[in-house]
Tab-separated table of C-alpha atoms in Angstrom:
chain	number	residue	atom	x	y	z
A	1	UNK	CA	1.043	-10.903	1.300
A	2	UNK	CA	0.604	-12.978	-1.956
A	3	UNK	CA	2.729	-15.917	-2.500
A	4	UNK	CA	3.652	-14.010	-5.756
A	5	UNK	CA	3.241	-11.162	-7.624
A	6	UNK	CA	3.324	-11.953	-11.115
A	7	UNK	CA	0.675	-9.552	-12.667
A	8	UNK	CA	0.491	-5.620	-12.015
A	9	UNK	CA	-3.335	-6.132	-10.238
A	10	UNK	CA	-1.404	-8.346	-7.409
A	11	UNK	CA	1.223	-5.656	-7.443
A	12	UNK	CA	-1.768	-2.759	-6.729
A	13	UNK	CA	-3.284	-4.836	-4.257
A	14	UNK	CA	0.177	-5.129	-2.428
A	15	UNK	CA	1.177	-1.050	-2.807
A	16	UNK	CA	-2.692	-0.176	-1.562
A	17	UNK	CA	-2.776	-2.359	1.623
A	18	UNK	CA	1.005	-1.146	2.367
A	19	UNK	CA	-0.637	2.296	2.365
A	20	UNK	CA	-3.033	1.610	4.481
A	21	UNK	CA	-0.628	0.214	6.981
A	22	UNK	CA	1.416	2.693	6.610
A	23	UNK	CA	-1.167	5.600	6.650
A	24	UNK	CA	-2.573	4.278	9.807
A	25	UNK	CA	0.421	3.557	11.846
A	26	UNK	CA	0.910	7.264	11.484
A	27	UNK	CA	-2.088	8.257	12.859
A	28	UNK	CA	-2.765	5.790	15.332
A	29	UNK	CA	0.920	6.809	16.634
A	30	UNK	CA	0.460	10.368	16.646
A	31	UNK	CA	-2.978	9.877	18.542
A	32	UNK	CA	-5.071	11.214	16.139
A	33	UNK	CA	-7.572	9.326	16.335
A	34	UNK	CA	-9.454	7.048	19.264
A	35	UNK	CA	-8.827	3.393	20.078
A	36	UNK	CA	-11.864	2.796	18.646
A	37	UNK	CA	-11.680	4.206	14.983
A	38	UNK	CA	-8.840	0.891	14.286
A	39	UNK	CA	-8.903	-2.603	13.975
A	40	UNK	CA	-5.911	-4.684	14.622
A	41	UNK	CA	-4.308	-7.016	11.939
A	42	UNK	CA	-0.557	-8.828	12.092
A	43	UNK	CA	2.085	-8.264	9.568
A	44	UNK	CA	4.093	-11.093	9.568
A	45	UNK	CA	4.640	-10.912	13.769
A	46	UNK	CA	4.372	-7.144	13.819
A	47	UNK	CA	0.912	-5.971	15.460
A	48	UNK	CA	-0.222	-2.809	13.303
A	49	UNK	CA	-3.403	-0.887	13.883
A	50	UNK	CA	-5.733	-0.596	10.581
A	51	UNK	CA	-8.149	2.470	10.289
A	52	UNK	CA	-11.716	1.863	9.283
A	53	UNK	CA	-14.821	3.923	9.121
A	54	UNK	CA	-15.945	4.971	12.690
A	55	UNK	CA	-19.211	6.669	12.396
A	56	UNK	CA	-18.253	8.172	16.282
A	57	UNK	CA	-15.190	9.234	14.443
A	58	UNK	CA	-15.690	11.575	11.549
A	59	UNK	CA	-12.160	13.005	11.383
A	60	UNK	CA	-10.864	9.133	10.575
A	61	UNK	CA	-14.079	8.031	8.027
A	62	UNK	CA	-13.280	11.182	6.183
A	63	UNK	CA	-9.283	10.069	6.068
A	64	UNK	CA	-10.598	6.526	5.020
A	65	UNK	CA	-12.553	8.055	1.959
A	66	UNK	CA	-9.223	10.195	1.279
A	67	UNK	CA	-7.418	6.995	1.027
A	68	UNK	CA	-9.991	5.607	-1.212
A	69	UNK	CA	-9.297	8.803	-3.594
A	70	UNK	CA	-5.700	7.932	-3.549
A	71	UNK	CA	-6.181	4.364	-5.055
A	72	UNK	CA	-8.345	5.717	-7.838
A	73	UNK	CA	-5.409	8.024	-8.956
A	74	UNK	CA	-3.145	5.197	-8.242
A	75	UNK	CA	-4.558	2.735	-10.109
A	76	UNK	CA	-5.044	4.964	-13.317
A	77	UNK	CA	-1.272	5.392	-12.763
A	78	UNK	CA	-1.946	9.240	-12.427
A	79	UNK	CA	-0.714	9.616	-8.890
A	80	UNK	CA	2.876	11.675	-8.429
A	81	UNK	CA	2.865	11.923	-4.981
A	82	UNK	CA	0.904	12.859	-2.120
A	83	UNK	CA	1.142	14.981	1.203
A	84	UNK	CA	-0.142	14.336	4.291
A	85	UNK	CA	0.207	17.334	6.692
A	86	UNK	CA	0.033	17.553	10.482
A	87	UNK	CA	-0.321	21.405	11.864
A	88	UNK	CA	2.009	22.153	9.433
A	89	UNK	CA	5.233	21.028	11.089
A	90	UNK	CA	4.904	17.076	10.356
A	91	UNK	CA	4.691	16.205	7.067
A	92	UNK	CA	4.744	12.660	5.207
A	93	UNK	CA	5.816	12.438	1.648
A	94	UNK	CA	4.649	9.174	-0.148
A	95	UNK	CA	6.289	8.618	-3.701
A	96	UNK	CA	5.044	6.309	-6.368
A	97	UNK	CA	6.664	5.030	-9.396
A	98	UNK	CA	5.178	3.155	-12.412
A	99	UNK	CA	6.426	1.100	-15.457
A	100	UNK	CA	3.972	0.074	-18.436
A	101	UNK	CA	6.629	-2.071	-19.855
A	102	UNK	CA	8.060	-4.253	-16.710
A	103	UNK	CA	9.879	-4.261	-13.771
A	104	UNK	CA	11.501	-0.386	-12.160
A	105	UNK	CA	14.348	-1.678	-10.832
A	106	UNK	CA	16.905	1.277	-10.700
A	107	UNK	CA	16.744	1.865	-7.076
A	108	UNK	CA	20.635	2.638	-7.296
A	109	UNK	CA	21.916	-0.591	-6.371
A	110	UNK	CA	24.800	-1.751	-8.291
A	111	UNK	CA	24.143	-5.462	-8.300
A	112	UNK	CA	20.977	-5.310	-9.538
A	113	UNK	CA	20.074	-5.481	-13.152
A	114	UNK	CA	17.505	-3.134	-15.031
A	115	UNK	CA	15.856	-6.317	-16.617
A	116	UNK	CA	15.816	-8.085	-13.158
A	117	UNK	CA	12.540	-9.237	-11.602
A	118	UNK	CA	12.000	-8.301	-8.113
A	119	UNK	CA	11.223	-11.308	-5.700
A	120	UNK	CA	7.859	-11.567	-3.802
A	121	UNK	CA	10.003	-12.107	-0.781
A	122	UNK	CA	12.767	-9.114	-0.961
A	123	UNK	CA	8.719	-7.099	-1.618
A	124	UNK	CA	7.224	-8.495	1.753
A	125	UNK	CA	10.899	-7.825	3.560
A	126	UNK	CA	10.972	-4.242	2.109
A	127	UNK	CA	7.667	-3.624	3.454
A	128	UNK	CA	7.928	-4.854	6.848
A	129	UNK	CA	11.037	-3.110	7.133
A	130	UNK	CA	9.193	-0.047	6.543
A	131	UNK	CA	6.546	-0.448	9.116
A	132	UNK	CA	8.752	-1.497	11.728
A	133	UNK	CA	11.317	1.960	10.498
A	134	UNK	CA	7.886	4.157	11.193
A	135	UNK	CA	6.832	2.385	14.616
A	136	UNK	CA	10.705	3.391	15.252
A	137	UNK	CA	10.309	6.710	14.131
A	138	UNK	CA	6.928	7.918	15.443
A	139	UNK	CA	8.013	6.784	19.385
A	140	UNK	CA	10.781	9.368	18.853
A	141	UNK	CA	9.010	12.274	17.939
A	142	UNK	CA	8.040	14.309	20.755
A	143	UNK	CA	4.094	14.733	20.947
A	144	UNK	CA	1.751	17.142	18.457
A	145	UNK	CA	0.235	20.177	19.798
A	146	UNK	CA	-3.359	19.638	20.508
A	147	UNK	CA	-4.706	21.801	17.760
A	148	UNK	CA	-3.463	19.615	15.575
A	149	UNK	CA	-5.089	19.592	11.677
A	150	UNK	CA	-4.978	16.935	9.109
A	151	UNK	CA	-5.094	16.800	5.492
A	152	UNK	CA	-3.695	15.375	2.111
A	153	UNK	CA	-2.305	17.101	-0.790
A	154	UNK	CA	-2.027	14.757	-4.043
A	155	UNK	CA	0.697	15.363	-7.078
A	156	UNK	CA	-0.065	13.943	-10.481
A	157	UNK	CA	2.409	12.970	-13.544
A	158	UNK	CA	0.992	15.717	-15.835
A	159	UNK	CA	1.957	14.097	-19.289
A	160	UNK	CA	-1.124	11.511	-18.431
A	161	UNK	CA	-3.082	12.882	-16.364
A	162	UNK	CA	-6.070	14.618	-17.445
A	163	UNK	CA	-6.611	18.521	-16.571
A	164	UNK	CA	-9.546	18.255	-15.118
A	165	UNK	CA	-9.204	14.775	-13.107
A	166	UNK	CA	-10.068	14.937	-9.430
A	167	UNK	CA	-10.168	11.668	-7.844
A	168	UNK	CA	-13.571	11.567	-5.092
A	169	UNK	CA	-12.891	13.462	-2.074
A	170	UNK	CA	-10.453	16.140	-3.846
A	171	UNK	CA	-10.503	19.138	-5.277
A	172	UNK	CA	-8.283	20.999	-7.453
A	173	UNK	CA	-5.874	22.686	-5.077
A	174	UNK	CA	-5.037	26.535	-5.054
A	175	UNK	CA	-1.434	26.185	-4.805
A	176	UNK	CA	0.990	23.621	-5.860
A	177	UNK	CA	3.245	24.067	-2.309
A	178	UNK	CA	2.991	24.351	1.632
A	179	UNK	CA	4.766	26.765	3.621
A	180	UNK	CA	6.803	24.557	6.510
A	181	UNK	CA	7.580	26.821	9.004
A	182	UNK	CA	10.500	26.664	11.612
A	183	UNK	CA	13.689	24.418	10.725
A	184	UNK	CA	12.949	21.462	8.562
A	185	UNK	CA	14.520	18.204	9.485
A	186	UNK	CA	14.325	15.445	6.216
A	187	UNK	CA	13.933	11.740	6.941
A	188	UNK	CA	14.149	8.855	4.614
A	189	UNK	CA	11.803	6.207	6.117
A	190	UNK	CA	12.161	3.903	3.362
A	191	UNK	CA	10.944	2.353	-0.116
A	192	UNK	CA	9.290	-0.777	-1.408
A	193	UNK	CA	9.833	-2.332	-4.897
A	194	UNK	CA	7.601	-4.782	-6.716
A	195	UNK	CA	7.553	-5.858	-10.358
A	196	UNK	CA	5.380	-2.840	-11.146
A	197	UNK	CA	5.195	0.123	-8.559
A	198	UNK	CA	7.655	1.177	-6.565
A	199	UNK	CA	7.188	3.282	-3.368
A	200	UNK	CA	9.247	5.767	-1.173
A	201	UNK	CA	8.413	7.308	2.218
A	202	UNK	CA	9.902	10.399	3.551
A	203	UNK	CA	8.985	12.622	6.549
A	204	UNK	CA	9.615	16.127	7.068
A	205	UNK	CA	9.313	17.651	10.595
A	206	UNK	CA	10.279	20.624	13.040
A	207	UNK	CA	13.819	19.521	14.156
A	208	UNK	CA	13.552	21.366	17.384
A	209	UNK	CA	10.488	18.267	18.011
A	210	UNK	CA	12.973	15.685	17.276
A	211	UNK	CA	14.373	13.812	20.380
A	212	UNK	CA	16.625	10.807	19.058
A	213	UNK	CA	16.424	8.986	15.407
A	214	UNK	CA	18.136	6.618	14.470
A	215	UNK	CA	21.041	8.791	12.093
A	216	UNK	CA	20.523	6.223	8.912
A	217	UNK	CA	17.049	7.880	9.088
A	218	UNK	CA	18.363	11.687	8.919
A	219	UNK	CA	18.681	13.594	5.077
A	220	UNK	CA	20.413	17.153	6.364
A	221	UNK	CA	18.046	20.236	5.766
A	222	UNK	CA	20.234	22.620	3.906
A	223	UNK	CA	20.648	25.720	4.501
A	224	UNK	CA	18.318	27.019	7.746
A	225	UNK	CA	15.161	29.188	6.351
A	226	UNK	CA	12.834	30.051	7.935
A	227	UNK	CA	10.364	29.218	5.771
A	228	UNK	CA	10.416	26.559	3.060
A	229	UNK	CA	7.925	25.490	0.113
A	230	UNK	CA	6.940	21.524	0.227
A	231	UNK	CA	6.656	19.702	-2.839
A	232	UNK	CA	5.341	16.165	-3.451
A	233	UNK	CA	5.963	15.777	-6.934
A	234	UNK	CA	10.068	16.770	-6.065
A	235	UNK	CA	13.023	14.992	-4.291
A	236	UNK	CA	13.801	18.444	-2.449
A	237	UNK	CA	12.031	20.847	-1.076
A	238	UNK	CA	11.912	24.666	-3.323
A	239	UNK	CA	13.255	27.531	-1.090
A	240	UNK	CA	11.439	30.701	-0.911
């Protein structure tokens, strides 16, 4: 972590390493990939597990050149949302935020102040709370099924991004939802603030593969369908 993050290039640096923690804490959780497609690195004294590009591992270079097509749309400021999908009952929702003109600071706390500046240090506590909230969360979901399938779906803000924009490793998708099938169980993992981004993490899995979370973690489901339509550009799921 800087020592400050006074410019909106310090504050991309920050939000793109966080998603790399974050993205491969996931996997390297949920056993997707070997021992040998991660490196290890410390975040502050929590040990995390960093994916890199294992040519005996083509399943985690492809995910690294993924995450490469996510910081392109991220740092045009394109990027909505994105999706990353597990056999279709696991499902990670990462949210991004932008402001051209300043600090976002309406996170819905009262004592804060829309013209406020967010501290370096409430940034780096934010994010480690976040890490440690998925370690928490992934050793309490009981294990994928071995057919398990991986990929991303990205969301754009429309108004400024161009139609026919593809960052590398994406193409334009066929359909702007995925069908989660079985009950759906909605977890807030957290969100990060800095002066310029600001970033949430949800998950959405099966609830009959949940074992114990902690309830802070838990956002109720609504009504049970049996099928539902996932979003990543919305707060809640459309039902179909």
């Amino acid at each position: 972590f800087p020592t400050k993050i006074s410019t909106e290039q310090q504050s991309l640096v920050v939000v793109k390493r966080l998603l790399a923690v974050a993205v491969s804490c996931i996997t390297y959780l949920r056993g997707i990939f070997p021992e040998s497609a991660y490196g290890t690195r410390y975040m502050d004294d929590v040990c995390v597990k960093i994916l890199k590009e294992d040519k005996n591992c083509p399943g985690s270079a492809q995910l690294v050149k993924w995450m490469l097509g996510c910081y392109d749309a991220l740092q045009k400021k394109y990027l909505n949302g994105w999706l990353c999908v597990q056999a279709i009952t696991e499902c990670y929702h990462f949210k991004f935020k932008y402001t051209h003109h300043g600090p976002l600071l309406d996170f819905g706390s009262e004592d804060r102040r829309s013209d406020a500046t967010v501290p370096c240090a409430d940034t780096r506590k934010a994010s480690v709370l976040l890490i440690r909230k998925i370690f928490v969360l992934m050793q309490n979901l009981s294990p994928l099924p071995r057919d398990v399938c991986l990929t991303m779906k990205l969301f754009y803000y429309d108004e400024v991004t161009p139609s026919d924009y593809q960052p590398p490793g994406f193409k334009e998708g066929a359909c702007e939802g995925m069908i989660f099938k079985g009950e759906p169980m909605y977890l807030n993992v957290g969100e990060v603030p800095t002066p310029f981004h600001m970033l949430k993490v949800k998950v959405t899995t099966d609830k009959q593969r949940m074992e114990s979370v902690d309830k802070s973690l838990l956002k109720p489901g609504g009504r049970n369908l049996p099928h539902q339509v996932l979003r990543g550009d919305n707060e809640e799921p459309e039902e179909e």
